[in-house]
Structure formats: C-alpha cells, structure tokens
Coordinates of N, CA and C in Angstrom, one line a residue:
N25 N -13.9 -5.4 -2.8 CA -13.1 -4.8 -3.8 C -11.8 -4.2 -3.2
V26 N -10.7 -4.7 -3.5 CA -9.4 -4.3 -2.9 C -8.5 -3.8 -3.9
R27 N -7.8 -2.7 -3.7 CA -6.8 -2.2 -4.6 C -5.5 -2.9 -4.2
V28 N -4.8 -3.4 -5.2 CA -3.6 -4.2 -5.1 C -2.5 -3.5 -5.8
Y29 N -1.3 -3.3 -5.2 CA -0.1 -2.8 -5.9 C 0.8 -4.0 -5.9
W30 N 1.3 -4.3 -7.2 CA 2.2 -5.4 -7.3 C 3.3 -5.2 -8.3
S31 N 4.4 -5.9 -8.2 CA 5.5 -5.9 -9.1 C 5.9 -7.3 -9.4
Q32 N 6.6 -7.4 -10.6 CA 7.1 -8.7 -11.0 C 8.2 -8.4 -11.9
E33 N 9.3 -9.2 -11.9 CA 10.4 -9.0 -12.7 C 11.1 -10.3 -13.1
L34 N 11.6 -10.3 -14.3 CA 12.3 -11.5 -14.8 C 13.5 -11.8 -14.0
N35 N 13.7 -13.0 -13.5 CA 14.8 -13.4 -12.7 C 14.8 -12.8 -11.3
G36 N 13.7 -12.3 -10.9 CA 13.7 -11.6 -9.6 C 12.4 -11.8 -8.9
R37 N 12.4 -11.4 -7.6 CA 11.2 -11.5 -6.8 C 10.3 -10.3 -6.9
G38 N 9.0 -10.6 -7.0 CA 8.0 -9.5 -7.1 C 7.3 -9.5 -5.7
K39 N 6.5 -8.4 -5.6 CA 5.8 -8.2 -4.3 C 4.5 -7.6 -4.6
A40 N 3.5 -8.0 -3.8 CA 2.1 -7.4 -3.9 C 1.8 -6.9 -2.5
V41 N 1.1 -5.8 -2.4 CA 0.7 -5.2 -1.2 C -0.7 -4.7 -1.4
F42 N -1.6 -5.1 -0.4 CA -3.0 -4.6 -0.4 C -3.4 -4.3 1.0
V43 N -4.4 -3.4 1.1 CA -5.1 -3.1 2.4 C -6.5 -3.6 2.3
I44 N -6.9 -4.4 3.3 CA -8.2 -4.9 3.3 C -8.9 -4.4 4.6
S45 N -10.1 -4.0 4.4 CA -10.9 -3.5 5.6 C -11.1 -4.6 6.6
K46 N -11.0 -4.3 7.9 CA -11.3 -5.3 8.9 C -12.8 -5.7 8.9
R47 N -13.6 -4.9 8.2 CA -15.1 -5.3 8.1 C -15.4 -6.1 6.9
D48 N -14.4 -6.3 6.0 CA -14.6 -7.1 4.8 C -14.8 -8.5 5.2
P49 N -15.8 -9.2 4.7 CA -16.1 -10.6 5.1 C -14.9 -11.5 4.8
A50 N -14.1 -11.2 3.8 CA -12.9 -12.0 3.4 C -11.7 -11.7 4.4
C51 N -11.8 -10.8 5.3 CA -10.8 -10.5 6.2 C -10.8 -11.4 7.4
T52 N -10.3 -12.6 7.2 CA -10.3 -13.6 8.3 C -8.9 -14.1 8.5
E53 N -8.6 -14.6 9.7 CA -7.3 -15.2 9.9 C -7.0 -16.3 9.0
E54 N -8.0 -17.1 8.7 CA -7.8 -18.2 7.7 C -7.4 -17.8 6.3
N55 N -8.0 -16.7 5.9 CA -7.6 -16.2 4.5 C -6.3 -15.5 4.5
L56 N -5.9 -14.8 5.5 CA -4.7 -13.9 5.5 C -3.5 -14.6 6.2
R57 N -3.6 -15.9 6.5 CA -2.5 -16.6 7.1 C -1.2 -16.6 6.3
F58 N -0.1 -16.4 7.0 CA 1.2 -16.5 6.4 C 1.3 -17.9 5.7
G59 N 1.8 -17.9 4.5 CA 2.0 -19.1 3.7 C 0.8 -19.4 2.8
N60 N -0.3 -18.7 2.9 CA -1.4 -18.9 2.0 C -1.0 -18.4 0.6
H61 N -1.5 -19.0 -0.4 CA -1.2 -18.6 -1.8 C -2.3 -17.7 -2.3
L62 N -1.9 -16.8 -3.2 CA -2.7 -15.7 -3.6 C -2.6 -15.5 -5.1
L63 N -3.7 -15.4 -5.8 CA -3.7 -15.2 -7.3 C -4.4 -13.8 -7.5
I64 N -3.7 -13.0 -8.3 CA -4.2 -11.7 -8.7 C -4.4 -11.8 -10.2
E65 N -5.7 -11.7 -10.6 CA -6.0 -11.8 -12.1 C -6.2 -10.4 -12.7
T66 N -5.5 -10.2 -13.8 CA -5.6 -9.0 -14.6 C -5.8 -9.3 -16.0
D67 N -6.5 -8.4 -16.7 CA -6.7 -8.6 -18.2 C -5.5 -8.2 -19.0
Q68 N -5.0 -7.0 -18.6 CA -3.9 -6.4 -19.4 C -2.6 -7.0 -19.1
L69 N -2.2 -7.3 -17.9 CA -0.8 -7.6 -17.6 C -0.6 -9.1 -17.3
G70 N -1.6 -9.9 -17.4 CA -1.4 -11.3 -17.0 C -1.6 -11.5 -15.5
N71 N -1.6 -12.7 -15.1 CA -1.8 -13.1 -13.7 C -0.6 -13.0 -12.9
W72 N -0.8 -12.7 -11.6 CA 0.3 -12.6 -10.6 C 0.0 -13.7 -9.5
G73 N 0.9 -14.5 -9.1 CA 0.7 -15.5 -8.1 C 1.8 -15.5 -7.1
G74 N 1.5 -15.8 -5.9 CA 2.5 -15.8 -4.8 C 1.9 -16.2 -3.5
M75 N 2.7 -16.0 -2.4 CA 2.3 -16.4 -1.1 C 2.4 -15.2 -0.1
I76 N 1.4 -15.2 0.8 CA 1.4 -14.2 1.9 C 2.5 -14.5 2.9
D77 N 3.2 -13.4 3.3 CA 4.3 -13.5 4.2 C 4.4 -12.1 5.0
E78 N 5.4 -12.0 5.8 CA 5.6 -10.8 6.5 C 6.0 -9.6 5.6
P79 N 5.7 -8.4 5.9 CA 5.0 -7.9 7.1 C 3.5 -7.8 6.9
Q80 N 2.8 -7.9 7.9 CA 1.4 -7.5 7.9 C 1.2 -6.4 9.0
E81 N 0.5 -5.4 8.7 CA 0.3 -4.3 9.6 C -1.2 -4.1 9.9
W82 N -1.6 -4.1 11.1 CA -2.9 -3.9 11.6 C -3.0 -2.5 12.1
A83 N -3.7 -1.6 11.4 CA -3.8 -0.2 11.8 C -5.1 0.4 11.4
G84 N -5.7 1.1 12.2 CA -7.0 1.7 11.9 C -8.1 0.7 11.6
N85 N -8.7 0.9 10.5 CA -9.8 0.0 10.0 C -9.3 -1.0 9.0
G86 N -8.0 -1.1 8.8 CA -7.6 -2.0 7.7 C -6.3 -2.8 8.1
I87 N -6.0 -3.8 7.3 CA -4.9 -4.6 7.5 C -4.1 -4.5 6.2
T88 N -2.8 -4.2 6.3 CA -1.9 -4.2 5.1 C -1.3 -5.5 5.0
V89 N -1.5 -6.2 3.9 CA -1.0 -7.6 3.6 C 0.1 -7.5 2.6
S90 N 1.2 -8.3 2.8 CA 2.2 -8.4 1.8 C 2.3 -9.8 1.3
A91 N 2.6 -10.0 0.0 CA 2.7 -11.3 -0.6 C 3.9 -11.2 -1.6
Y92 N 4.6 -12.3 -1.8 CA 5.7 -12.4 -2.7 C 5.5 -13.4 -3.8
T93 N 6.1 -13.2 -4.9 CA 6.0 -14.1 -6.0 C 6.5 -15.5 -5.6
A94 N 6.1 -16.5 -6.4 CA 6.3 -17.9 -6.0 C 7.8 -18.3 -5.9
D95 N 8.7 -17.5 -6.5 CA 10.1 -17.8 -6.3 C 10.5 -17.6 -4.8
H96 N 9.7 -16.9 -4.1 CA 10.0 -16.8 -2.6 C 10.0 -18.1 -1.9
L97 N 9.2 -19.1 -2.5 CA 9.2 -20.5 -1.9 C 10.6 -21.0 -1.9
L98 N 11.4 -20.7 -2.9 CA 12.8 -21.2 -2.9 C 13.7 -20.6 -1.8
S99 N 13.3 -19.4 -1.3 CA 14.0 -18.8 -0.2 C 13.7 -19.5 1.1
L100 N 12.6 -20.3 1.1 CA 12.2 -21.1 2.3 C 12.7 -22.5 2.3
R101 N 13.4 -22.9 1.3 CA 13.9 -24.3 1.2 C 15.4 -24.3 1.1
N102 N 16.0 -25.2 1.9 CA 17.5 -25.4 1.9 C 17.9 -26.4 0.8
A103 N 19.1 -26.2 0.3 CA 19.6 -27.2 -0.7 C 19.7 -28.6 -0.1
N104 N 19.4 -29.6 -0.8 CA 19.5 -31.0 -0.4 C 20.8 -31.6 -0.9
A105 N 21.7 -30.8 -1.5 CA 22.9 -31.4 -2.1 C 24.0 -30.4 -1.7
E106 N 25.3 -30.9 -1.7 CA 26.4 -30.0 -1.5 C 26.7 -29.2 -2.7
A107 N 26.4 -29.8 -3.9 CA 26.6 -29.1 -5.1 C 25.7 -29.7 -6.2
Y108 N 25.4 -28.9 -7.2 CA 24.5 -29.4 -8.3 C 25.4 -29.3 -9.5
T109 N 25.3 -30.4 -10.4 CA 26.1 -30.5 -11.6 C 25.2 -30.7 -12.8
G110 N 25.5 -30.0 -13.9 CA 24.8 -30.1 -15.1 C 24.8 -28.8 -15.9
T111 N 24.0 -28.7 -16.9 CA 23.8 -27.5 -17.6 C 22.9 -26.6 -16.8
A112 N 22.8 -25.3 -17.2 CA 21.9 -24.4 -16.4 C 20.5 -24.9 -16.3
G113 N 20.0 -25.5 -17.4 CA 18.6 -26.1 -17.3 C 18.5 -27.3 -16.4
A114 N 19.5 -28.1 -16.4 CA 19.6 -29.3 -15.5 C 19.7 -28.9 -14.1
L115 N 20.5 -27.8 -13.8 CA 20.6 -27.3 -12.4 C 19.2 -26.7 -12.0
F116 N 18.6 -26.0 -12.8 CA 17.3 -25.4 -12.5 C 16.3 -26.5 -12.2
R117 N 16.3 -27.6 -13.0 CA 15.4 -28.7 -12.8 C 15.6 -29.4 -11.4
S118 N 16.9 -29.5 -11.1 CA 17.2 -30.1 -9.7 C 16.7 -29.2 -8.6
L119 N 16.8 -27.9 -8.8 CA 16.4 -27.0 -7.7 C 14.9 -27.1 -7.5
V120 N 14.1 -27.1 -8.6 CA 12.7 -27.2 -8.4 C 12.3 -28.6 -7.8
T121 N 13.0 -29.6 -8.2 CA 12.8 -31.0 -7.6 C 13.1 -30.9 -6.1
D122 N 14.2 -30.3 -5.7 CA 14.5 -30.2 -4.3 C 13.5 -29.4 -3.5
A123 N 13.0 -28.3 -4.2 CA 12.0 -27.5 -3.5 C 10.8 -28.3 -3.1
N124 N 10.4 -29.3 -3.9 CA 9.2 -30.1 -3.6 C 9.6 -31.4 -2.8
Y125 N 10.8 -31.6 -2.4 CA 11.2 -32.8 -1.8 C 10.5 -33.1 -0.5
R126 N 10.4 -32.2 0.4 CA 9.7 -32.5 1.7 C 8.3 -32.2 1.7
E127 N 7.9 -31.3 0.9 CA 6.5 -30.8 0.8 C 6.2 -30.2 -0.5
D128 N 5.1 -30.5 -1.1 CA 4.7 -30.0 -2.4 C 4.5 -28.5 -2.3
T129 N 5.3 -27.7 -3.0 CA 5.2 -26.3 -3.0 C 4.3 -25.7 -4.1
G130 N 3.9 -26.6 -5.0 CA 3.1 -26.2 -6.1 C 3.9 -25.8 -7.4
L131 N 5.2 -25.8 -7.2 CA 6.1 -25.5 -8.3 C 6.1 -26.7 -9.3
R132 N 6.0 -26.5 -10.6 CA 6.0 -27.5 -11.6 C 6.9 -27.1 -12.7
L133 N 7.7 -28.1 -13.2 CA 8.6 -27.8 -14.3 C 7.9 -27.7 -15.6
A134 N 8.2 -26.7 -16.3 CA 7.6 -26.4 -17.6 C 8.7 -25.7 -18.5
D135 N 8.8 -26.1 -19.7 CA 9.7 -25.5 -20.7 C 11.1 -25.2 -20.1
V136 N 11.8 -26.3 -19.8 CA 13.2 -26.2 -19.3 C 14.1 -26.7 -20.4
F137 N 14.9 -25.9 -21.0 CA 15.8 -26.3 -22.0 C 17.2 -26.5 -21.4
S138 N 17.9 -27.5 -21.8 CA 19.1 -27.9 -21.2 C 20.3 -27.8 -22.1
S139 N 20.4 -26.8 -22.8 CA 21.6 -26.7 -23.7 C 22.7 -25.9 -22.9
G140 N 23.9 -25.9 -23.4 CA 25.0 -25.2 -22.8 C 26.0 -26.0 -22.1
P141 N 27.0 -25.3 -21.5 CA 28.1 -26.1 -20.8 C 27.6 -26.7 -19.5
I142 N 28.3 -27.7 -19.1 CA 28.1 -28.4 -17.8 C 29.1 -27.9 -16.8
W143 N 28.6 -27.6 -15.6 CA 29.4 -27.2 -14.5 C 28.8 -27.6 -13.2
S144 N 29.6 -27.4 -12.1 CA 29.1 -27.7 -10.8 C 28.9 -26.4 -10.0
E145 N 27.7 -26.3 -9.4 CA 27.4 -25.1 -8.6 C 27.3 -25.5 -7.2
P146 N 28.2 -25.0 -6.3 CA 28.1 -25.4 -4.9 C 26.8 -24.8 -4.2
A147 N 26.2 -25.6 -3.3 CA 25.0 -25.1 -2.6 C 25.4 -24.3 -1.4
Q148 N 26.6 -24.6 -0.8 CA 27.1 -23.9 0.4 C 26.0 -23.7 1.5
E149 N 25.2 -24.7 1.7 CA 24.2 -24.7 2.8 C 23.3 -23.5 2.6
G150 N 23.1 -23.0 1.4 CA 22.2 -21.9 1.2 C 20.8 -22.3 0.9
H151 N 20.0 -21.2 0.7 CA 18.6 -21.5 0.2 C 18.7 -21.7 -1.3
L152 N 17.7 -22.4 -1.7 CA 17.6 -22.7 -3.2 C 17.6 -21.5 -4.0
R153 N 16.9 -20.4 -3.5 CA 16.9 -19.2 -4.3 C 18.3 -18.5 -4.5
D154 N 19.1 -18.7 -3.5 CA 20.5 -18.2 -3.6 C 21.2 -18.9 -4.7
V155 N 21.1 -20.2 -4.7 CA 21.7 -21.0 -5.7 C 21.2 -20.7 -7.1
L156 N 19.9 -20.5 -7.2 CA 19.3 -20.1 -8.5 C 19.8 -18.8 -9.0
Q157 N 20.0 -17.8 -8.1 CA 20.6 -16.5 -8.5 C 22.0 -16.7 -9.0
R158 N 22.8 -17.5 -8.4 CA 24.2 -17.7 -8.8 C 24.2 -18.4 -10.2
I159 N 23.3 -19.4 -10.4 CA 23.2 -20.0 -11.7 C 22.8 -19.0 -12.8
Q160 N 21.9 -18.2 -12.5 CA 21.4 -17.2 -13.5 C 22.6 -16.2 -13.8
Q161 N 23.3 -15.8 -12.8 CA 24.4 -14.8 -13.0 C 25.5 -15.5 -13.8
R162 N 25.8 -16.7 -13.5 CA 26.9 -17.5 -14.2 C 26.5 -17.8 -15.6
S163 N 25.3 -18.2 -15.9 CA 24.9 -18.7 -17.2 C 24.4 -17.5 -18.1
G164 N 23.8 -16.5 -17.4 CA 23.2 -15.4 -18.2 C 21.8 -15.8 -18.7
Q165 N 21.4 -17.0 -18.3 CA 20.1 -17.5 -18.8 C 18.9 -17.0 -17.9
D166 N 17.8 -16.7 -18.5 CA 16.6 -16.2 -17.8 C 15.7 -17.4 -17.3
W167 N 15.0 -17.1 -16.2 CA 14.0 -18.0 -15.7 C 12.8 -17.2 -15.2
S168 N 11.7 -17.9 -15.1 CA 10.4 -17.3 -14.7 C 9.6 -18.3 -14.0
I169 N 8.7 -17.9 -13.1 CA 7.8 -18.7 -12.4 C 6.4 -18.1 -12.6
E170 N 5.5 -18.7 -13.3 CA 4.2 -18.1 -13.6 C 3.0 -18.9 -13.0
P171 N 2.0 -18.2 -12.5 CA 0.9 -18.9 -11.8 C -0.1 -19.5 -12.9
R172 N -0.7 -20.6 -12.5 CA -1.8 -21.1 -13.2 C -2.7 -21.9 -12.2
V173 N -4.0 -22.0 -12.6 CA -5.0 -22.7 -11.7 C -5.3 -24.0 -12.4
E174 N -5.2 -25.0 -11.6 CA -5.5 -26.4 -12.0 C -6.5 -27.0 -11.0
G175 N -7.8 -27.1 -11.5 CA -8.8 -27.5 -10.6 C -9.1 -26.4 -9.6
A176 N -9.0 -26.6 -8.3 CA -9.1 -25.6 -7.3 C -7.8 -25.2 -6.7
R177 N -6.7 -25.6 -7.4 CA -5.3 -25.4 -6.8 C -4.5 -24.4 -7.6
L178 N -3.8 -23.5 -6.9 CA -2.9 -22.6 -7.6 C -1.5 -23.3 -7.7
L179 N -1.0 -23.4 -8.9 CA 0.3 -24.0 -9.2 C 1.1 -23.0 -9.9
Y180 N 2.4 -23.3 -10.0 CA 3.4 -22.3 -10.6 C 4.2 -23.1 -11.6
D181 N 4.2 -22.6 -12.9 CA 5.0 -23.2 -13.9 C 6.4 -22.5 -13.9
A182 N 7.4 -23.3 -13.6 CA 8.8 -22.9 -13.5 C 9.5 -23.1 -14.9
R183 N 9.9 -22.0 -15.5 CA 10.5 -22.1 -16.8 C 11.9 -21.6 -16.8
C184 N 12.8 -22.3 -17.5 CA 14.2 -21.8 -17.6 C 14.5 -21.7 -19.1
L185 N 14.9 -20.6 -19.6 CA 15.2 -20.3 -21.0 C 16.6 -20.6 -21.2
C186 N 17.1 -21.8 -20.8 CA 18.5 -22.1 -20.9 C 18.9 -22.8 -22.1

C-alpha cells in the first residue's frame, strides 16, 4: 500500500510522487525503471496515467519515485516536420501521429474535432509538446490525454476540443 500525491490539469502536465519501501516486493528495478508506464486508479477523481522519469531519490528505507502525465511523452519526441498546417484539430492529430512515428507511445486519437481557421504552425526543431502548447495558446482550444487499459496495456486517449 503506497500513498501517492498527484496532480493533473487541462492543457498541462501533471505529476505523481510516491515513496515505496525498499522492502516492498514491488520495489524492483524492473518496476521502477525510467520510462515505465503507471496507472493510478481512484474512485472519486478518475484515473491518472503517465510514465516514470527523473528524479528518483533513494534515501533511508524508501525510494521517492516521480512520474508525469502522458503528455510528457510529447516532450521526448522531436517534430518530424518544419511546420504543421491545418485547423487546431488537424494540427493536434498530426502531433499525435508524429509522436508514434518511430515507436508506439500508447497515445491514441480520440474525439478530435477539426473546426476553425487553418494556419501553419512552425515546429522550429522543438519538441512536440512545445508545438502543442503554441497551438493551444493560439487557438484557445483545450486538449487532454486520458489513460485507459486495453487488454494488459496502458493506452492514452488524446482529445482535442477544437
């Protein structure tokens, strides 16, 4: 039984932090490896999903583990285009497709509406999350990435309310 502190926000990155005892059978390198995906299930607030990343602190009898919501995956992927052109929804769709280009991130398109003006958003050799933030600021449209389990795999439904 582990106490978890977590946050989540619309259009932003959330974080979870928990301390696990070194004596806990689940406290293994395999389980706590950077890049592993994590699902926190709650009855009142809905589920939280993301991936383990830095920092991890080994102190005393426990390990403090940090994890970030699935949009953090977009921070680890570079843009595959010099610019993206389309409505805010079409741009969002392109970013999720690019995120999965080299390796499947578990991000899946869901509920992406494509109304509104068409424009071109430069990628400027940035991370996909940087491009997504600029699209959100320019369009004023909201996005979210929500976890779901399919079979034995944790996936993330990417939604753009564009």
